[in-house]
CSV table of C-alpha atoms and ligand atoms in Angstrom, one decimal:
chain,number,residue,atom,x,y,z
I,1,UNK,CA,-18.9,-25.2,2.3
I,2,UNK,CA,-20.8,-25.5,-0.5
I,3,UNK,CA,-21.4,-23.7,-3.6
I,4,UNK,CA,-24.9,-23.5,-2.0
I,5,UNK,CA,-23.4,-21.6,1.4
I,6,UNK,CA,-22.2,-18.8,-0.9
I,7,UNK,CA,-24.8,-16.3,-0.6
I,8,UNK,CA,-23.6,-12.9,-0.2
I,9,UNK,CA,-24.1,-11.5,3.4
I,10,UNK,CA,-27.6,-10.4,4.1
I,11,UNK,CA,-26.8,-7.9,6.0
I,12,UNK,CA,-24.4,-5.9,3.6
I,13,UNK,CA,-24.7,-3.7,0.2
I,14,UNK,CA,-28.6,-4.6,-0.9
I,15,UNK,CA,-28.4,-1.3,-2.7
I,16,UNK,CA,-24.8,-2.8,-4.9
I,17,UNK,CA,-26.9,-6.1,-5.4
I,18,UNK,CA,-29.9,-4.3,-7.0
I,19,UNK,CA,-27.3,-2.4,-9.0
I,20,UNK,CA,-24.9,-5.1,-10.3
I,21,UNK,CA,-27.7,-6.5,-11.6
I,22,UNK,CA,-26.5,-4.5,-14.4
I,23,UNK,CA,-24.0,-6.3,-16.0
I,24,UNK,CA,-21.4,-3.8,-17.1
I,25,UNK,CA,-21.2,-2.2,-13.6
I,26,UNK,CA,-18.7,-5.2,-12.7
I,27,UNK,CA,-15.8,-2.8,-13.4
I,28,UNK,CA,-13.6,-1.0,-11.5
I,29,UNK,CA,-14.6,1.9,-13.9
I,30,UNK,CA,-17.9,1.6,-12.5
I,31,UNK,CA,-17.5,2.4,-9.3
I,32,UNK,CA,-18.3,5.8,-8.5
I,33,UNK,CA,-16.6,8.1,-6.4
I,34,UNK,CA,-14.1,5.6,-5.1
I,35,UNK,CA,-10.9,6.7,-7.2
I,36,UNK,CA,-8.5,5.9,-4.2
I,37,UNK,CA,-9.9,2.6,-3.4
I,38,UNK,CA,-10.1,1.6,-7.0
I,39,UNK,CA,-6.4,3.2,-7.4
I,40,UNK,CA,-5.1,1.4,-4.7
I,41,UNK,CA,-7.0,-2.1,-5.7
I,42,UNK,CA,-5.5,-1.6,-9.3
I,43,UNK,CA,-1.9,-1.0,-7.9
I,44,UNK,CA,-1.8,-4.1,-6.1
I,45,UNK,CA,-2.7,-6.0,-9.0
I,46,UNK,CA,-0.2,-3.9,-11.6
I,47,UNK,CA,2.8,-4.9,-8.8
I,48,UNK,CA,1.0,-8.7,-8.4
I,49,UNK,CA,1.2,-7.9,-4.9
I,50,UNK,CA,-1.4,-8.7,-3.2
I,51,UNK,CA,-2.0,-8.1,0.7
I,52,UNK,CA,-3.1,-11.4,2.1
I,53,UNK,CA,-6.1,-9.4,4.7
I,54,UNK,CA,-8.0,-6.2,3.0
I,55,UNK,CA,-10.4,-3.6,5.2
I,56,UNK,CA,-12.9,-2.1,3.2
I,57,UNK,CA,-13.9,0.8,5.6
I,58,UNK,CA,-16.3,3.2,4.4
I,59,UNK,CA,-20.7,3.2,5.1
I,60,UNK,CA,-23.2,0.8,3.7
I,61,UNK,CA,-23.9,1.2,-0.2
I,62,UNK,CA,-21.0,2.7,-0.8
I,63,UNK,CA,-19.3,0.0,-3.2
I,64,UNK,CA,-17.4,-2.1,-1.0
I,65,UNK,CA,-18.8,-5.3,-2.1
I,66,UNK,CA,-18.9,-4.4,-6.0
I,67,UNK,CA,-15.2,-3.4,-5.1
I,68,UNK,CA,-14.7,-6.8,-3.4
I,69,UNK,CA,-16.3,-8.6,-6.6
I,70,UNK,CA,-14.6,-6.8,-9.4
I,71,UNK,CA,-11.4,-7.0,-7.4
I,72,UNK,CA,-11.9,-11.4,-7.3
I,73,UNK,CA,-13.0,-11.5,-10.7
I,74,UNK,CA,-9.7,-9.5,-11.7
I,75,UNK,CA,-7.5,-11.5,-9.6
I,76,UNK,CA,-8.8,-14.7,-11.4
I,77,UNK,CA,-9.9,-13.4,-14.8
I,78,UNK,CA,-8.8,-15.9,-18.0
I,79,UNK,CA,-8.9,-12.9,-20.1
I,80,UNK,CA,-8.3,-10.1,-18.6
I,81,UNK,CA,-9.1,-6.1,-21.0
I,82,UNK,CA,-6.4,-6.6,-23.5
I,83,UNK,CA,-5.3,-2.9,-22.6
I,84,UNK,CA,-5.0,-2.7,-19.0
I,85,UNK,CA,-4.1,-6.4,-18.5
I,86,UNK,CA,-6.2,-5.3,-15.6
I,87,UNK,CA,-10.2,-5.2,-15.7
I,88,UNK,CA,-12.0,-8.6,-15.5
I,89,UNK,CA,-13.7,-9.6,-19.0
I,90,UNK,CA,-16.7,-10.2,-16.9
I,91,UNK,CA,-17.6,-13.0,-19.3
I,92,UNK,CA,-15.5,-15.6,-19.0
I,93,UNK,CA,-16.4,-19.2,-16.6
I,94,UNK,CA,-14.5,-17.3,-13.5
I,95,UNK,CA,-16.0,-13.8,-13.9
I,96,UNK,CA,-19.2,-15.6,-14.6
I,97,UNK,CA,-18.9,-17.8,-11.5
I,98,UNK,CA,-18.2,-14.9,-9.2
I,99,UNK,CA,-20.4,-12.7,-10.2
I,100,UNK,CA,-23.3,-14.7,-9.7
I,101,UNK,CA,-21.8,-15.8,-6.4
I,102,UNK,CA,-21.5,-19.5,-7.7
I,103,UNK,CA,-17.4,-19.8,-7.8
I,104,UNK,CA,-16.1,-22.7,-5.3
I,105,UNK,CA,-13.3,-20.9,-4.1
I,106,UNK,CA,-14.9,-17.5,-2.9
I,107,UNK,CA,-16.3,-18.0,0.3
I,108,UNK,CA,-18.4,-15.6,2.5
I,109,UNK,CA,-18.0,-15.3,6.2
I,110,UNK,CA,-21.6,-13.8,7.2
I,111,UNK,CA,-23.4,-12.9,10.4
I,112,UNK,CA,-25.8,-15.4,12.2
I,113,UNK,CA,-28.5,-12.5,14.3
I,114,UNK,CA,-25.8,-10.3,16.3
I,115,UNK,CA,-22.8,-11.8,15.7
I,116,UNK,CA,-20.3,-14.0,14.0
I,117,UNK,CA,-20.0,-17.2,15.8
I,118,UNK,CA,-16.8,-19.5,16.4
I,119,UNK,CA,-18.3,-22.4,15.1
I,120,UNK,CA,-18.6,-20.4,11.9
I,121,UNK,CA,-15.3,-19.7,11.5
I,122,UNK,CA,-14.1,-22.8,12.6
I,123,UNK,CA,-16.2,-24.7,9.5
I,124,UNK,CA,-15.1,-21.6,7.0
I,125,UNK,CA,-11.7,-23.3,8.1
I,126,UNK,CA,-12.0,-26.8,7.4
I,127,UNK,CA,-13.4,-25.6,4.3
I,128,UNK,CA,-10.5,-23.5,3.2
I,129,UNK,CA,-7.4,-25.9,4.5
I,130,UNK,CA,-7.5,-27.7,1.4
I,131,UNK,CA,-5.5,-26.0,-1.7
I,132,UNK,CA,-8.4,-23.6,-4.1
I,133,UNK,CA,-10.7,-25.9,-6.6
I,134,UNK,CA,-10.0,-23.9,-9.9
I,135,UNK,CA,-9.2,-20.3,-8.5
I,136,UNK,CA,-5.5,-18.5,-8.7
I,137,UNK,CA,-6.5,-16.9,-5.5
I,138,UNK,CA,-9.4,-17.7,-3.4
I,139,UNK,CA,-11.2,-14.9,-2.0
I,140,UNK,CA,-13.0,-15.0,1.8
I,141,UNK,CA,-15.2,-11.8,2.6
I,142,UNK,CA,-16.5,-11.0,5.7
I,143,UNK,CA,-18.7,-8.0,5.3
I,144,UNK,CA,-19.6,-7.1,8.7
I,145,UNK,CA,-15.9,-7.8,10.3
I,146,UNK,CA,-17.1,-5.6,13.3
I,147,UNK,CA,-19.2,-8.5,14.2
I,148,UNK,CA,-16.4,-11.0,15.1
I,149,UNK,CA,-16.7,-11.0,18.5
I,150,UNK,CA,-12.7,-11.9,20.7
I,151,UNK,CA,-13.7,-15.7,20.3
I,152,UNK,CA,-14.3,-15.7,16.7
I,153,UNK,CA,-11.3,-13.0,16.1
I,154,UNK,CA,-9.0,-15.0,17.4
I,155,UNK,CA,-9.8,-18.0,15.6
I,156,UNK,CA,-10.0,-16.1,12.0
I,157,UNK,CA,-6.6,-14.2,13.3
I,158,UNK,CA,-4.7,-17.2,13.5
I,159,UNK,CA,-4.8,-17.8,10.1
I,160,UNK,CA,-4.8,-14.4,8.8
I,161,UNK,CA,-1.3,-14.3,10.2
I,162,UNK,CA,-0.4,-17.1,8.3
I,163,UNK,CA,-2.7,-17.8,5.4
I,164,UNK,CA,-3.1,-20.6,3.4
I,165,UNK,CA,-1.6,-20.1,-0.2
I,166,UNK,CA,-3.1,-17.6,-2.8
I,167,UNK,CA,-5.6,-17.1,0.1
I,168,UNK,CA,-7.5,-13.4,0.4
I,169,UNK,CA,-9.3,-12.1,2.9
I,170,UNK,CA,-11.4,-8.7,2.2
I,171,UNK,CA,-12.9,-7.7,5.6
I,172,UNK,CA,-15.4,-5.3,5.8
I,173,UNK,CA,-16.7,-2.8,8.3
I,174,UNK,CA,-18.3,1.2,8.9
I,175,UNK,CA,-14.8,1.6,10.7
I,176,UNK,CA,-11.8,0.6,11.2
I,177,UNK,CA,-12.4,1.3,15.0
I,178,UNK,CA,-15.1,-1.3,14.9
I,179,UNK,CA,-13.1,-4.3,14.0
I,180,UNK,CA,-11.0,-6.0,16.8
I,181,UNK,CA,-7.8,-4.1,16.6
I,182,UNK,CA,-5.6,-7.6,16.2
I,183,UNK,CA,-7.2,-7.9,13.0
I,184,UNK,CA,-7.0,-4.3,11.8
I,185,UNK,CA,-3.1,-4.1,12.4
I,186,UNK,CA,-3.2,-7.4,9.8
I,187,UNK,CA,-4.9,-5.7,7.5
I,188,UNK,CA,-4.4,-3.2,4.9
I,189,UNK,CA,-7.4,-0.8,5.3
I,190,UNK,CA,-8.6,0.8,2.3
I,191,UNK,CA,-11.4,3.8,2.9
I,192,UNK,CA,-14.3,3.8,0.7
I,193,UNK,CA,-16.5,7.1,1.0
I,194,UNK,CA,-20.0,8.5,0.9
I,195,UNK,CA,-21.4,8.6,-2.9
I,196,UNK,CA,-22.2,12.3,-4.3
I,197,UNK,CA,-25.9,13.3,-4.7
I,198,UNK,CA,-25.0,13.0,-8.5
I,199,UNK,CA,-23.9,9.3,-8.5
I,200,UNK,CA,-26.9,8.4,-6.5
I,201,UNK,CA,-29.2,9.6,-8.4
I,202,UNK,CA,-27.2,8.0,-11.5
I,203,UNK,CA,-27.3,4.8,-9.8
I,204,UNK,CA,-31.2,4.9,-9.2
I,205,UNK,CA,-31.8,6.0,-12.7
I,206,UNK,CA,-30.2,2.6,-13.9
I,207,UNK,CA,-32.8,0.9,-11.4
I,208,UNK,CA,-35.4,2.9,-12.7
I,209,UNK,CA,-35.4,3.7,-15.7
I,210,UNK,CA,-36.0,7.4,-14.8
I,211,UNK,CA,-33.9,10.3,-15.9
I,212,UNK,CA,-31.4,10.9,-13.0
I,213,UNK,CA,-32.1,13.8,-10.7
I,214,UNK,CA,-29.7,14.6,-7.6
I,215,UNK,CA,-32.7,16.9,-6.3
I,216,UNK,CA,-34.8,14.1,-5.5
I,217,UNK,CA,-35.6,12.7,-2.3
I,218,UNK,CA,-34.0,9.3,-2.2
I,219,UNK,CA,-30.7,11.4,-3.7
I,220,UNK,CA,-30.6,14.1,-1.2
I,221,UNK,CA,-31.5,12.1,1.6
I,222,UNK,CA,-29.2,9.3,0.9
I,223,UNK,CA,-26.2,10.6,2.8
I,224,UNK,CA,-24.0,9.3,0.1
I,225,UNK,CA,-25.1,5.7,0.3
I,226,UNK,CA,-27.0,3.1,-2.7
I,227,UNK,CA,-28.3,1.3,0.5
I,228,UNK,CA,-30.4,4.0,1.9
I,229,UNK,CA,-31.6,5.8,-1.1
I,230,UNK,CA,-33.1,2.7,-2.1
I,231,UNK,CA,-34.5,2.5,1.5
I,232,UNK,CA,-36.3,6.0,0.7
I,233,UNK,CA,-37.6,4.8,-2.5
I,234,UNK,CA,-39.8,2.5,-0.1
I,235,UNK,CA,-43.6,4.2,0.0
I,236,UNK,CA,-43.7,3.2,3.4
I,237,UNK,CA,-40.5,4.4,4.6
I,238,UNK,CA,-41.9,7.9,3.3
I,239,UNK,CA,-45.0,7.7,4.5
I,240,UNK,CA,-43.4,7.1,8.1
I,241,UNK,CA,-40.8,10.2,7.3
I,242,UNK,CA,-43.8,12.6,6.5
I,243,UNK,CA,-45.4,11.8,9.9
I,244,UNK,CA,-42.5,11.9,11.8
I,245,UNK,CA,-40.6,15.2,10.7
I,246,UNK,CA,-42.8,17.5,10.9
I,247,UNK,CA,-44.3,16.3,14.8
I,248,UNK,CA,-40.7,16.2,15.7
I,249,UNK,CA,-40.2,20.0,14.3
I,250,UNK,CA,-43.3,21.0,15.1
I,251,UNK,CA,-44.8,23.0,17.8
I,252,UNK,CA,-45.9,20.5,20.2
I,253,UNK,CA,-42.2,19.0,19.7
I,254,UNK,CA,-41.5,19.6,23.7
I,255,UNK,CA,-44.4,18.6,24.6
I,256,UNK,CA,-43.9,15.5,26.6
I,257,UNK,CA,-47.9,14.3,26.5
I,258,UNK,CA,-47.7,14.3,23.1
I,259,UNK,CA,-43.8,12.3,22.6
I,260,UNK,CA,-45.7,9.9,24.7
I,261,UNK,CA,-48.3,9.4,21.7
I,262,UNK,CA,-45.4,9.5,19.3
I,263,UNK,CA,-43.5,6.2,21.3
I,264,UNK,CA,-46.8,4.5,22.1
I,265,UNK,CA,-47.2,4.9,18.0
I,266,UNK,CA,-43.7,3.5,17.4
I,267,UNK,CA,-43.9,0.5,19.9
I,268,UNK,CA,-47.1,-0.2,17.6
I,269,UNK,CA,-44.6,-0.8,14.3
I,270,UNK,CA,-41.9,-2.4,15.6
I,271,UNK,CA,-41.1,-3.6,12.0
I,272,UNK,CA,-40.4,0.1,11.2
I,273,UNK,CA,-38.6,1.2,14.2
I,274,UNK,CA,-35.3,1.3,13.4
I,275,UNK,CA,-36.3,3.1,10.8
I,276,UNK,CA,-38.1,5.6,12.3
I,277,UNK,CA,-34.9,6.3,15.0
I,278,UNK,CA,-32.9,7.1,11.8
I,279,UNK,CA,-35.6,9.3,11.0
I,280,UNK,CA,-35.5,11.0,14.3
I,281,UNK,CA,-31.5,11.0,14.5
I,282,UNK,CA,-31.4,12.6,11.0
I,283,UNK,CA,-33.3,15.8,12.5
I,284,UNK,CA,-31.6,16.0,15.1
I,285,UNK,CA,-28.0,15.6,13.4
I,286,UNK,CA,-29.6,18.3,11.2
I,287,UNK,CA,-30.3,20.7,13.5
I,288,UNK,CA,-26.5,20.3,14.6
I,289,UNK,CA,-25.3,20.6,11.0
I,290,UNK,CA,-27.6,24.1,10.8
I,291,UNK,CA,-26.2,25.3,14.0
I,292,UNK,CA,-22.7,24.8,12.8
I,293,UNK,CA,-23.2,26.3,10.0
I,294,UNK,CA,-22.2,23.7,7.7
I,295,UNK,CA,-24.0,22.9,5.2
I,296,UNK,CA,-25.4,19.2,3.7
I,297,UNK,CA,-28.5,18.6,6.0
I,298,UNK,CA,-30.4,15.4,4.7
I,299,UNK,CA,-34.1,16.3,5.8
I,300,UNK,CA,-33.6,19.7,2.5
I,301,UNK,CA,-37.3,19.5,2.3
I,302,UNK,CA,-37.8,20.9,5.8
I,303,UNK,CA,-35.3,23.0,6.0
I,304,UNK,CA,-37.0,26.0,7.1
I,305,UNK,CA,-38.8,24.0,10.0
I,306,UNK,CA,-35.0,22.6,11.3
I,307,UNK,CA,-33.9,25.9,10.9
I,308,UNK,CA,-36.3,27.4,13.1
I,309,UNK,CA,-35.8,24.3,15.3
I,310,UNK,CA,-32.3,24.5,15.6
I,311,UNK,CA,-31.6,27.9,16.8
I,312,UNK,CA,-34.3,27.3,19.7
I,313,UNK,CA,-31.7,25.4,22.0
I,314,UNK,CA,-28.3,25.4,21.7
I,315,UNK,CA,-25.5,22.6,20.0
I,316,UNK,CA,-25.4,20.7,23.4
I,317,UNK,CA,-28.8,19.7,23.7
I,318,UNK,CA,-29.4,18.5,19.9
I,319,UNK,CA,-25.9,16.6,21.0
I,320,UNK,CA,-27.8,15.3,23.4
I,321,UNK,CA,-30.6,14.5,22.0
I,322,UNK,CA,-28.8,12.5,19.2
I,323,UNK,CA,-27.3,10.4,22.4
I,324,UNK,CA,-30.6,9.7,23.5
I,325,UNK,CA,-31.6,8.3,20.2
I,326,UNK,CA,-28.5,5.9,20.0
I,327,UNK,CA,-29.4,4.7,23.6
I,328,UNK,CA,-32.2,3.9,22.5
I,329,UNK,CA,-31.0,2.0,19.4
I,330,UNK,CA,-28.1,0.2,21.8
I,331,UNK,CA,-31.0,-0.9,24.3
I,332,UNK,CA,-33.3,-2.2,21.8
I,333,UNK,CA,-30.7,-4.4,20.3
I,334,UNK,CA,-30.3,-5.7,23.6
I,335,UNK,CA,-33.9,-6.7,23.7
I,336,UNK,CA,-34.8,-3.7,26.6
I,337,UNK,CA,-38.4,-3.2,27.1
I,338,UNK,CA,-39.3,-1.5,24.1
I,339,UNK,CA,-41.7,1.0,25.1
I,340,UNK,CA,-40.2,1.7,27.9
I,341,UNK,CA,-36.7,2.5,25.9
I,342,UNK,CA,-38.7,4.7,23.4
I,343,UNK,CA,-40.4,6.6,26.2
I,344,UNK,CA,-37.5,7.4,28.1
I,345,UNK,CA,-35.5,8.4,24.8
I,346,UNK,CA,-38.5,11.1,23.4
I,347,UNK,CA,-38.7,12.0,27.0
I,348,UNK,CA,-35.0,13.1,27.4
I,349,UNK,CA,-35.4,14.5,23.8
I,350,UNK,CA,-38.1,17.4,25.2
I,351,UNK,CA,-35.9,18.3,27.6
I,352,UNK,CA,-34.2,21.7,26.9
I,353,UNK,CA,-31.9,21.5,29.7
I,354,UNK,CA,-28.3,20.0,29.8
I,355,UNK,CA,-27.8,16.8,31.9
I,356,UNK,CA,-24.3,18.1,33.1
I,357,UNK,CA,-26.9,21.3,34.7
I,358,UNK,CA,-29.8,18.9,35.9
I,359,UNK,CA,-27.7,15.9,37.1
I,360,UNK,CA,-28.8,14.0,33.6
I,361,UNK,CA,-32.5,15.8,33.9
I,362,UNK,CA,-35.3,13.2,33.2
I,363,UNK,CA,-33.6,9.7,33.3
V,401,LIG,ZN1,-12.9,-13.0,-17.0
């Protein structure tokens, strides 16, 4: 593997990227609400005992990655902060090589479309059975470990159970219940959780410019992750949210005719569709959180429409409805007929009867 093959993950933390672009956020100071993560990370290099497998569990655009980063550049820093003996310098050839994803002995195990493939981790092997180039400990991340499939598990288990020396492996995943479990019992999981509305918005001022302000949209909508708010920064990601809200809250909202408009529309953009099923799962898991009283709901701006909304059915059919969203999402990663999918899914979401009633109503 090359130097070259050492680009981070596409598929993981573009919210971090944008971030780290800032230099001084390659600290474990500056991660933001992750004091048990960083606590833990620090621990194991105050006892220099490091777990050979990490799990980094937690949403995207949380801080895993940074966490991942800061945490290879302390393990191999030449000059570590005279005070803590701990915190990379950030500056010197190491830190410098890592961060900018150039160092030859930190290797990245990404996805190839669905999955991670054998063959990949077979070469990742080769590439790794020879002792580290210049690195105390190499590091191999694999930031979507849920998508090792039994084949590729296996392989990458075999030498996770007996790893090469000063060998790491930081896995990383939404869940722990996501990754194969032979590879979670070999790991030490560590949870990272959702950012506050606060730290969003602090971390899209430094993108910006702009004065931070936890009221705005990307912030409250962000669910707690970089990765998203950035996502709603996107004038065409808001442009499909105000459409989409208020014909879902809106009068016409069981109206099946009209849902049938709303999933010809969405077969029409299939670059924003899985954007838009967020959308329309974020209502719905809004009208839940109303109904429950809780409160936290990401669409704040229409909260008086999701309030009237909610209390029109009760908690099983917005339940449902969520289901028949994520359906939906499932069958259109398995290349189902698109249209067809999105019909049947806006279809089951008119229905104000329970399946368990209507032996499962409209499918
Ligand atoms: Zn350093």
């Amino acid at each position: 593997m090359t130097p070259g093959d050492l680009a981070p993950g596409k598929s993981s933390g573009d919210g971090e990227e944008r971030v780290n672009r800032v230099e001084s956020n390659y600290r474990f100071g500056a991660l933001l609400d992750q004091e048990r993560p960083v606590f833990i990370l620090r621990s194991f290099l105050e006892s220099k005992r490091i777990p050979h497998a990490l799990l980094f569990t937690g949403p995207d655009g949380v801080g895993k990655r940074t966490a991942a980063t800061v945490f290879s550049m302390a393990l191999n820093c030449g000059e570590p902060n005279a005070d803590s003996g701990i915190e990379p310098c950030g500056a010197c050839r190491s830190c410098r090589l890592i961060r900018k994803d150039q160092h030859p002995d930190m290797h990245v195990l990404g996805s190839e479309g669905n999955g991670i493939r054998v063959a990949q981790v077979r070469e990742l092997l080769s590439a790794i059975s020879l002792k580290p180039m210049e690195a105390r400990f190499r590091v191999i991340r694999i930031p979507d470990a849920q998508k090792l499939n039994l084949e590729s598990g296996n392989a990458l288990l075999k030498v996770i159970e007996e790893p090469p020396a000063r060998t790491i492996f930081i896995l990383s995943a939404p869940a722990a219940g996501d990754v194969l479990p032979t590879l979670t019992s070999r790991s030490q999981q560590i949870r990272f959780h959702p950012l506050s509305d606060t730290s969003v918005a602090r971390l899209l001022s430094v993108i910006t410019g702009v004065a931070p302000d936890p009221l705005s949209l990307p912030a409250s909508l962000s669910g707690g992750s970089m990765r998203r708010a950035l996502r709603l920064m996107d004038p065409e990601w808001q442009t499909l949210r105000n459409w989409l809200v208020p014909v879902l809250t809106g009068p016409d909202r069981n109206d099946p005719l009209r849902m049938l408009t709303v999933a010809d529309r969405l077969a029409g953009d299939q670059a924003r569709l899985s954007d838009a099923l967020e959308i329309i799962e974020s209502i719905y898991r809004d009208a839940l959180v109303v109904l429950s009283r809780h409160t936290g709901i990401y669409n704040r701006d229409h909260g008086d429409a999701i309030a009237a909304m909610a209390a029109a059915v009760p908690s099983a059919i917005w339940l449902q409805r969520i289901e028949a969203v994520r359906s939906a999402r499932k069958a259109l990663e398995s290349n189902a007929a698109m249209r067809l999918a999105l019909e049947v899914m806006l279809l089951r979401c008119t229905s104000e009867e329970s399946y368990e009633e209507s032996s499962r109503g409209p499918v």
